[in-house]
Coordinates of C-alpha atoms in Angstrom, one line a residue:
Chain A
V1 CA -14.2 17.6 -15.2
R2 CA -13.3 17.6 -18.8
C3 CA -16.2 16.9 -21.0
Q4 CA -15.2 14.3 -23.6
L5 CA -18.0 14.2 -26.0
C6 CA -16.8 13.0 -29.3
P7 CA -19.3 14.1 -32.0
P8 CA -19.8 11.8 -34.9
Q9 CA -17.1 11.7 -37.5
R10 CA -18.8 12.9 -40.6
A11 CA -18.2 14.7 -43.7
L12 CA -19.6 17.7 -41.9
Q13 CA -16.5 17.4 -39.7
A14 CA -14.7 19.6 -42.1
S15 CA -16.9 22.6 -41.2
A16 CA -16.8 21.6 -37.6
V17 CA -13.0 21.7 -37.8
L18 CA -13.1 25.1 -39.3
R19 CA -15.5 26.3 -36.6
R20 CA -13.4 24.6 -33.9
A21 CA -10.2 26.3 -35.2
S22 CA -11.7 29.7 -34.8
D23 CA -13.2 28.9 -31.4
E24 CA -10.1 27.1 -30.1
Q25 CA -8.5 30.4 -29.1
K26 CA -11.5 31.4 -26.9
E27 CA -12.1 27.9 -25.6
P28 CA -10.8 27.4 -22.1
F29 CA -10.5 23.6 -22.4
A30 CA -10.5 22.7 -26.1
S31 CA -7.9 20.1 -26.7
S32 CA -7.2 19.2 -30.3
S33 CA -9.3 16.1 -30.5
Q34 CA -11.9 16.7 -27.9
Q35 CA -14.9 19.0 -28.1
Q36 CA -17.3 20.3 -25.6
S37 CA -21.0 20.3 -25.1
S38 CA -22.7 23.5 -24.1
S39 CA -23.0 22.3 -20.5
H40 CA -19.9 22.0 -18.4
A41 CA -19.3 20.3 -15.1
T42 CA -16.8 22.0 -12.8
D43 CA -13.1 21.9 -13.7
H44 CA -9.8 21.6 -11.7
Q45 CA -8.0 24.5 -13.0
P46 CA -6.0 26.3 -10.2
E47 CA -8.1 28.8 -8.4
Q48 CA -6.2 31.7 -9.8
E49 CA -7.7 31.2 -13.2
P50 CA -10.5 33.5 -14.0
Q51 CA -13.7 31.5 -14.4
G52 CA -15.3 33.6 -17.1
P53 CA -18.3 32.7 -19.2
R54 CA -17.3 30.1 -21.7
P55 CA -18.5 30.2 -25.3
S56 CA -20.0 26.9 -26.3
Y57 CA -18.1 24.8 -28.8
T58 CA -20.5 25.7 -31.5
G59 CA -19.8 29.3 -31.0
Q60 CA -23.3 30.3 -30.3
G61 CA -22.3 32.9 -27.7
G62 CA -25.6 34.5 -27.8
Q63 CA -25.6 35.0 -31.5
E64 CA -28.5 32.6 -32.1
S65 CA -31.8 32.6 -30.2
E66 CA -32.1 30.3 -27.3
D67 CA -34.4 27.8 -29.1
Y68 CA -31.7 27.2 -31.7
E69 CA -30.1 23.8 -31.3
S70 CA -26.9 23.1 -32.9
E71 CA -26.4 20.0 -35.0
E72 CA -24.1 18.5 -32.4
Q73 CA -26.6 19.0 -29.7
L74 CA -29.3 17.4 -31.8
Q75 CA -27.0 14.4 -32.6
H76 CA -26.2 14.0 -28.9
R77 CA -29.9 13.9 -28.0
I78 CA -30.6 11.3 -30.7
L79 CA -27.7 9.1 -29.6
T80 CA -28.7 9.4 -25.9
A81 CA -32.2 8.4 -26.8
A82 CA -30.9 5.6 -28.9
L83 CA -29.1 4.0 -26.0
E84 CA -32.3 2.5 -24.6
F85 CA -32.8 0.5 -27.7
V86 CA -29.3 -0.9 -27.8
P87 CA -30.0 -4.0 -25.7
E88 CA -32.6 -5.0 -28.3
H89 CA -31.1 -3.8 -31.6
G90 CA -27.4 -3.7 -30.8
W91 CA -25.2 -0.8 -31.7
T92 CA -26.9 -0.3 -35.0
A93 CA -28.7 2.2 -37.2
E94 CA -31.9 0.5 -36.1
A95 CA -31.3 1.6 -32.5
I96 CA -30.5 5.1 -33.7
A97 CA -33.7 5.2 -35.8
E98 CA -35.8 4.1 -32.8
G99 CA -34.1 6.7 -30.7
A100 CA -34.9 9.4 -33.2
K101 CA -38.5 8.3 -33.3
T102 CA -38.8 8.7 -29.5
L103 CA -37.8 12.3 -30.0
G104 CA -40.5 12.8 -32.6
L105 CA -38.1 12.8 -35.5
S106 CA -38.2 10.6 -38.5
S107 CA -36.2 7.4 -38.5
A108 CA -34.4 8.8 -41.5
A109 CA -32.4 10.8 -39.0
A110 CA -30.3 7.7 -38.5
G111 CA -28.8 8.6 -41.9
M112 CA -26.9 11.3 -40.1
F113 CA -24.6 8.7 -38.7
H114 CA -22.2 6.0 -39.8
S115 CA -23.9 2.6 -40.5
D116 CA -21.6 0.7 -38.1
G117 CA -22.8 2.4 -35.0
S118 CA -19.4 4.0 -34.2
E119 CA -20.8 7.3 -33.1
L120 CA -23.3 5.7 -30.9
I121 CA -20.6 3.7 -29.1
L122 CA -18.2 6.6 -28.8
H123 CA -21.1 8.7 -27.5
F124 CA -21.9 6.1 -24.9
V125 CA -18.2 5.8 -23.8
S126 CA -17.9 9.5 -23.6
Q127 CA -21.0 9.7 -21.5
C128 CA -19.8 7.0 -19.1
N129 CA -16.5 8.8 -18.7
T130 CA -18.2 12.0 -17.9
K131 CA -20.4 10.2 -15.3
L132 CA -17.3 8.7 -13.8
S133 CA -15.6 12.1 -13.6
E134 CA -18.6 13.6 -11.9
L135 CA -18.8 10.7 -9.4
L136 CA -15.1 11.0 -8.5
E137 CA -15.5 14.8 -8.3
Q138 CA -18.3 14.4 -5.8
E139 CA -16.4 11.9 -3.8
Q140 CA -13.4 14.3 -3.7
K141 CA -15.7 17.1 -2.4
L142 CA -17.0 14.9 0.4
V143 CA -13.5 14.1 1.5
Q144 CA -12.5 17.7 1.4
L145 CA -15.5 18.6 3.5
G146 CA -14.4 16.0 5.9
E147 CA -17.6 14.0 5.4
A148 CA -15.8 10.9 4.1
E149 CA -12.6 9.1 4.7
K150 CA -9.8 9.3 2.1
K151 CA -9.5 5.9 0.6
P152 CA -6.2 4.1 0.3
T153 CA -4.9 4.1 -3.3
D154 CA -5.6 0.5 -4.1
Q155 CA -9.2 0.7 -2.9
F156 CA -9.7 4.0 -4.7
L157 CA -8.6 2.5 -8.0
R158 CA -10.6 -0.6 -7.4
D159 CA -13.8 1.3 -6.7
A160 CA -13.3 3.7 -9.6
V161 CA -12.7 0.9 -12.2
Q162 CA -15.6 -1.1 -10.8
A163 CA -17.9 1.9 -10.9
R164 CA -16.9 2.6 -14.5
L165 CA -17.3 -1.1 -15.6
R166 CA -20.7 -1.3 -13.9
M167 CA -22.0 1.2 -16.4
L168 CA -21.6 -1.5 -19.0
I169 CA -24.0 -3.9 -17.3
P170 CA -27.2 -2.8 -19.0
Y171 CA -25.4 -3.3 -22.4
I172 CA -23.2 -6.2 -21.5
D173 CA -24.7 -8.6 -24.1
K174 CA -23.9 -6.2 -26.9
W175 CA -20.6 -4.9 -25.5
P176 CA -18.2 -7.4 -27.2
Q177 CA -19.6 -6.1 -30.5
A178 CA -19.0 -2.5 -29.4
L179 CA -15.4 -3.3 -28.4
S180 CA -14.6 -4.8 -31.8
I181 CA -16.1 -1.7 -33.5
L182 CA -14.0 0.6 -31.3
L183 CA -10.9 -1.3 -32.6
L184 CA -11.6 -0.4 -36.2
P185 CA -8.8 1.7 -37.6
H186 CA -11.0 4.8 -38.2
N187 CA -12.2 4.7 -34.6
I188 CA -8.9 4.1 -32.9
P189 CA -7.8 7.7 -32.4
S190 CA -11.1 8.6 -30.7
S191 CA -11.4 5.5 -28.6
L192 CA -7.8 5.7 -27.5
N193 CA -8.3 9.3 -26.6
L194 CA -11.3 8.5 -24.5
L195 CA -9.5 5.6 -22.8
T196 CA -6.4 7.7 -21.9
S197 CA -8.4 10.6 -20.6
M198 CA -10.5 8.3 -18.4
I199 CA -7.4 6.7 -17.0
D200 CA -5.8 10.0 -16.4
D201 CA -8.9 11.3 -14.6
I202 CA -8.9 8.3 -12.3
W203 CA -5.2 8.8 -11.4
H204 CA -5.8 12.5 -10.9
Y205 CA -8.6 11.9 -8.4
A206 CA -6.5 9.1 -6.8
G207 CA -4.1 11.9 -6.0
D208 CA -1.3 11.1 -8.4
Q209 CA 1.2 14.0 -8.5
S210 CA 4.0 12.3 -10.3
T211 CA 6.0 14.5 -12.7
D212 CA 8.5 11.9 -13.8
F213 CA 8.3 8.7 -15.8
N214 CA 6.0 7.3 -13.2
W215 CA 3.3 9.3 -14.8
Y216 CA 3.5 7.0 -17.7
T217 CA 4.0 3.7 -15.9
R218 CA 1.1 4.3 -13.6
R219 CA -1.2 5.1 -16.4
A220 CA 0.0 2.2 -18.5
V221 CA -0.5 -0.2 -15.6
L222 CA -4.0 1.0 -14.9
T223 CA -4.9 0.8 -18.5
G224 CA -3.8 -2.8 -18.6
V225 CA -5.8 -3.5 -15.5
Y226 CA -8.9 -1.8 -16.9
N227 CA -8.7 -3.6 -20.3
T228 CA -8.1 -7.0 -18.9
T229 CA -10.9 -6.6 -16.3
E230 CA -13.3 -5.5 -19.0
L231 CA -12.5 -8.6 -21.0
V232 CA -13.0 -10.9 -18.0
M233 CA -16.3 -9.2 -17.4
M234 CA -17.5 -10.1 -20.9
Q235 CA -17.0 -13.8 -20.1
D236 CA -18.3 -13.6 -16.5
S237 CA -21.5 -15.3 -15.6
S238 CA -21.2 -15.2 -11.8
P239 CA -23.9 -13.4 -9.8
D240 CA -23.3 -9.7 -9.9
F241 CA -20.0 -10.3 -11.7
E242 CA -18.3 -11.1 -8.4
D243 CA -15.6 -13.1 -10.3
T244 CA -14.8 -10.0 -12.2
W245 CA -14.4 -7.8 -9.1
R246 CA -12.2 -10.5 -7.5
F247 CA -10.1 -10.5 -10.6
L248 CA -9.9 -6.7 -10.4
E249 CA -8.8 -6.8 -6.8
N250 CA -6.0 -9.2 -7.6
R251 CA -4.8 -7.2 -10.5
I252 CA -4.7 -4.0 -8.5
A253 CA -2.8 -5.8 -5.7
D254 CA -0.3 -7.0 -8.4
A255 CA 0.0 -3.4 -9.6
M256 CA 0.7 -2.1 -6.1
N257 CA 3.3 -4.9 -5.6
M258 CA 5.0 -3.9 -8.8
G259 CA 5.6 -0.5 -7.3
N260 CA 7.1 -2.0 -4.1
T261 CA 9.2 -4.5 -6.1
A262 CA 10.6 -1.7 -8.2
N263 CA 11.6 0.2 -5.1
Q264 CA 13.2 -2.9 -3.6
V265 CA 15.1 -3.6 -6.8
Q266 CA 16.5 -0.1 -6.7
S267 CA 17.5 -0.2 -3.1
T268 CA 19.2 -3.6 -3.6
G269 CA 21.0 -2.2 -6.6
E270 CA 22.2 0.8 -4.7
A271 CA 23.4 -1.4 -1.8
V272 CA 25.3 -3.7 -4.2
V273 CA 27.0 -0.7 -5.8
Q274 CA 28.0 0.6 -2.4
G275 CA 29.4 -2.8 -1.6
L276 CA 31.4 -2.9 -4.8
M277 CA 32.8 0.5 -4.2
G278 CA 33.8 -0.4 -0.7
A279 CA 35.5 -3.5 -1.9
A280 CA 37.3 -1.5 -4.6
V281 CA 38.6 1.0 -2.0
T282 CA 39.7 -1.8 0.3
V283 CA 41.6 -3.5 -2.5
S284 CA 43.3 -0.3 -3.6
N285 CA 44.2 0.5 0.0
A286 CA 45.7 -3.0 0.5
G287 CA 47.7 -2.5 -2.8
T288 CA 49.1 0.9 -1.8
S289 CA 50.0 -0.1 1.7
R290 CA 51.9 -3.1 0.4
A291 CA 53.6 -0.9 -2.2
G292 CA 54.6 1.6 0.5
R293 CA 56.2 -1.2 2.7
Chain B
L1 CA -7.1 28.9 -21.3
N2 CA -5.6 27.8 -24.5
R3 CA -4.9 24.2 -23.3
P4 CA -2.6 23.1 -26.1
V5 CA -0.4 26.1 -25.7
V6 CA -0.2 25.9 -21.9
D7 CA 0.4 22.2 -22.1
R8 CA 3.4 22.6 -24.4
I9 CA 4.9 25.5 -22.4
I10 CA 4.8 23.7 -19.1
R11 CA 6.0 20.4 -20.5
V12 CA 9.0 21.8 -22.3
D13 CA 9.9 24.2 -19.4
H14 CA 9.7 21.3 -17.0
A15 CA 11.9 19.3 -19.2
G16 CA 14.3 22.2 -19.6
E17 CA 14.7 22.7 -15.9
Y18 CA 15.1 19.0 -15.4
G19 CA 17.8 18.9 -18.0
A20 CA 19.6 22.0 -16.5
N21 CA 19.5 20.3 -13.1
R22 CA 21.2 17.2 -14.5
I23 CA 23.8 19.3 -16.4
Y24 CA 24.9 21.1 -13.2
A25 CA 24.9 17.7 -11.4
G26 CA 27.3 16.4 -14.0
Q27 CA 29.5 19.5 -13.7
M28 CA 29.6 19.2 -9.9
A29 CA 30.5 15.5 -10.2
V30 CA 33.7 16.6 -11.9
L31 CA 34.4 20.1 -10.6
G32 CA 32.7 19.9 -7.3
R33 CA 35.9 20.1 -5.3
S34 CA 37.5 22.8 -7.5
S35 CA 37.4 26.5 -7.0
V36 CA 34.3 26.9 -9.1
G37 CA 32.5 24.2 -7.1
P38 CA 30.6 26.6 -4.8
L39 CA 29.6 28.7 -7.8
I40 CA 28.2 25.8 -9.7
Q41 CA 26.5 24.5 -6.6
Q42 CA 24.8 27.9 -6.2
M43 CA 23.5 27.9 -9.8
W44 CA 22.4 24.3 -9.4
N45 CA 20.4 25.2 -6.3
Q46 CA 18.5 27.9 -8.2
E47 CA 17.7 25.3 -11.0
K48 CA 16.4 23.0 -8.3
D49 CA 14.0 25.7 -7.2
H50 CA 12.9 26.2 -10.8
L51 CA 12.2 22.5 -11.2
K52 CA 10.2 22.4 -8.1
K53 CA 8.1 25.3 -9.3
F54 CA 7.4 23.6 -12.6
D55 CA 6.6 20.3 -10.8
E56 CA 3.9 22.3 -9.0
L57 CA 2.6 23.9 -12.1
M58 CA 2.5 20.6 -13.9
V59 CA 0.3 19.1 -11.3
A60 CA -1.9 22.2 -11.1
Y61 CA -2.5 22.4 -14.8
R62 CA -2.6 18.6 -15.2
V63 CA 0.1 18.6 -17.9
R64 CA 1.8 15.4 -19.0
P65 CA 5.6 15.3 -18.6
T66 CA 7.7 14.5 -21.6
V67 CA 8.4 10.8 -22.3
L68 CA 12.0 11.7 -22.9
L69 CA 12.7 12.5 -19.2
P70 CA 14.9 9.4 -18.6
F71 CA 16.8 10.3 -21.7
W72 CA 17.4 13.9 -20.6
N73 CA 18.4 12.5 -17.2
V74 CA 21.4 10.8 -18.8
A75 CA 22.1 13.2 -21.6
G76 CA 22.1 16.2 -19.3
F77 CA 24.5 14.6 -16.8
V78 CA 26.8 13.4 -19.6
L79 CA 26.9 16.9 -21.1
G80 CA 27.6 18.5 -17.8
A81 CA 30.4 16.0 -16.9
A82 CA 31.9 16.2 -20.4
S83 CA 32.0 20.0 -20.5
A84 CA 33.5 20.0 -17.0
L85 CA 36.2 17.5 -18.1
L86 CA 37.3 20.2 -20.6
G87 CA 38.1 22.3 -17.5
K88 CA 36.5 25.1 -15.6
K89 CA 36.2 27.2 -18.7
G90 CA 34.6 24.3 -20.6
A91 CA 32.0 24.1 -17.9
M92 CA 31.4 27.8 -18.0
A93 CA 31.1 27.7 -21.8
C94 CA 28.5 24.9 -21.5
T95 CA 26.6 27.1 -19.0
V96 CA 26.7 30.1 -21.3
A97 CA 25.4 28.1 -24.2
V98 CA 22.6 26.4 -22.4
E99 CA 21.5 29.5 -20.4
E100 CA 21.4 31.5 -23.6
S101 CA 19.2 28.9 -25.3
I102 CA 16.9 28.8 -22.4
S103 CA 16.5 32.5 -22.0
D104 CA 15.8 32.9 -25.7
H105 CA 13.3 30.2 -25.4
Y106 CA 11.6 31.7 -22.4
N107 CA 11.5 35.0 -24.2
S108 CA 9.6 33.6 -27.1
Q109 CA 7.2 31.9 -24.7
I110 CA 6.7 35.3 -23.0
R111 CA 5.9 36.8 -26.4
T112 CA 3.4 34.0 -27.2
L113 CA 1.6 34.4 -23.9
M114 CA 1.6 38.2 -24.2
E115 CA 0.1 37.9 -27.7
E116 CA -2.6 35.5 -26.4
D117 CA -3.8 37.4 -23.3
P118 CA -1.5 38.9 -20.7
E119 CA -4.2 39.0 -18.1
K120 CA -5.3 35.4 -18.4
Y121 CA -1.7 34.1 -18.1
K122 CA -0.5 36.6 -15.5
E123 CA 0.7 33.9 -13.1
L124 CA 2.5 31.9 -15.7
L125 CA 4.0 35.0 -17.2
Q126 CA 5.3 36.1 -13.9
V127 CA 7.0 32.8 -13.3
I128 CA 8.6 32.6 -16.7
K129 CA 9.8 36.2 -16.6
Q130 CA 11.5 35.6 -13.2
F131 CA 13.1 32.4 -14.4
R132 CA 14.3 34.1 -17.6
D133 CA 16.0 36.7 -15.5
D134 CA 17.6 34.0 -13.4
E135 CA 18.9 32.1 -16.4
R136 CA 20.3 35.3 -17.9
E137 CA 22.2 35.9 -14.7
H138 CA 23.7 32.4 -14.9
H139 CA 24.7 33.2 -18.5
D140 CA 26.4 36.4 -17.4
I141 CA 28.2 34.5 -14.6
G142 CA 29.5 32.0 -17.1
L143 CA 30.9 34.8 -19.3
E144 CA 32.5 36.5 -16.2
H145 CA 34.3 33.3 -15.4
D146 CA 36.0 33.3 -18.8
A147 CA 33.7 30.9 -20.7
E148 CA 35.1 32.3 -23.9
G149 CA 38.5 31.0 -23.0
A150 CA 37.3 27.5 -23.3
P151 CA 38.8 25.2 -26.0
A152 CA 36.9 25.5 -29.3
Y153 CA 34.5 27.8 -27.7
S154 CA 32.4 28.7 -30.7
A155 CA 32.2 25.2 -32.0
L156 CA 31.3 24.0 -28.5
K157 CA 28.6 26.7 -28.1
T158 CA 27.1 26.0 -31.5
A159 CA 26.9 22.3 -30.9
I160 CA 25.4 22.6 -27.5
Q161 CA 22.8 25.2 -28.7
F162 CA 21.8 22.9 -31.5
G163 CA 21.3 20.1 -29.0
C164 CA 19.1 22.4 -26.9
K165 CA 17.0 23.4 -29.9
A166 CA 16.4 19.7 -30.7
A167 CA 15.6 19.0 -27.1
I168 CA 13.1 21.8 -27.0
F169 CA 11.5 20.7 -30.2
L170 CA 11.1 17.1 -29.0
S171 CA 10.0 17.9 -25.5
E172 CA 7.2 20.2 -26.6
R173 CA 5.7 17.4 -28.7
I174 CA 6.5 14.1 -27.0

């Protein structure tokens, strides 16, 4: 599982980037725009890779005492605590202030973050993605142990997308606001990153092993399904969002059909080419035999 | 593991083997029934094995393939066929140029990984070293079969190697 916590984008980011650059070489999983928390879930590296102790992102590595908490960790704790106040206050500095207060900190701690609530939303998305990855990892383990049946691909995708979207339910009233904030230019790199890693995770656990252009088509299609279903969910007032899940089922079925249709088009195309070649050979044979007479 | 570095290496190597496959396919399409047919087929088979190995590594390390694969599909085949249309020596010259580029490229990857941490990347290093040796062998076979006798050999070689450098640069990134 790749942890995808995106710490707040702040002026302090400059120092964080400098720290990251020196830590990157030692970091097993650091990708250029994602950072890690100090706790890791299991990963999927091939078994040959040595699983040594990993230095945390902040490079503590035993240099500080155990009570020392990095700024990132503190910010994560505040944002996590703030989530419970989102239904009431929205994705705002008020929610963050309330969260800080529950941790015994002054509400001025909210000043550490952007006023538009970007970090809170990104933190939430990242947390949901991590939860999804853990869920899928557990399911995979059960299948490997033989305690569960391997799901067919369409059902797997349906269940994974549904599980992920259900995490929005407690915050559904304020989610449209969050979506629009995620689309702000300064948030797009992070939100796009989180979206693409989530979709990649789902396909990975679904057993996708494509190494050709299908890698891209599959992810593009699933991203489309996810986004449209999310939007439908915002407008859905049916009991337990059953309309949304029905919409999801239909879109996944379409996606599966797309794959079949593509294959059929290709086979038909090949058959047509064969037919034309045969016709050409026949015509040329007819021509030469007439010429020979 | 240095993810960005491993990502790039596997992506570009996969693209390279894919391209090499298509080049040999193009050459076979033209020269398959000539006297060098079996030789080209043999080299092609080795490239197929290489590609298979990188397919496996790509899945194991969860690396994204390059978007340009459909393009390398066509470009590789066209290069192979065009060089073969210049005759057997033309095909050999193309092989020499490409294999030289690839083995230089593998060498620099080996250097990078050795500088990073030879122990951590042992498996990957082993694979790349083996493949580098195979590609060098192909290069030598090309020379043995009078690649240098091909029309406009040095111009051809320079042009093809420039194309390879561009392909490597792009496939690492996109």
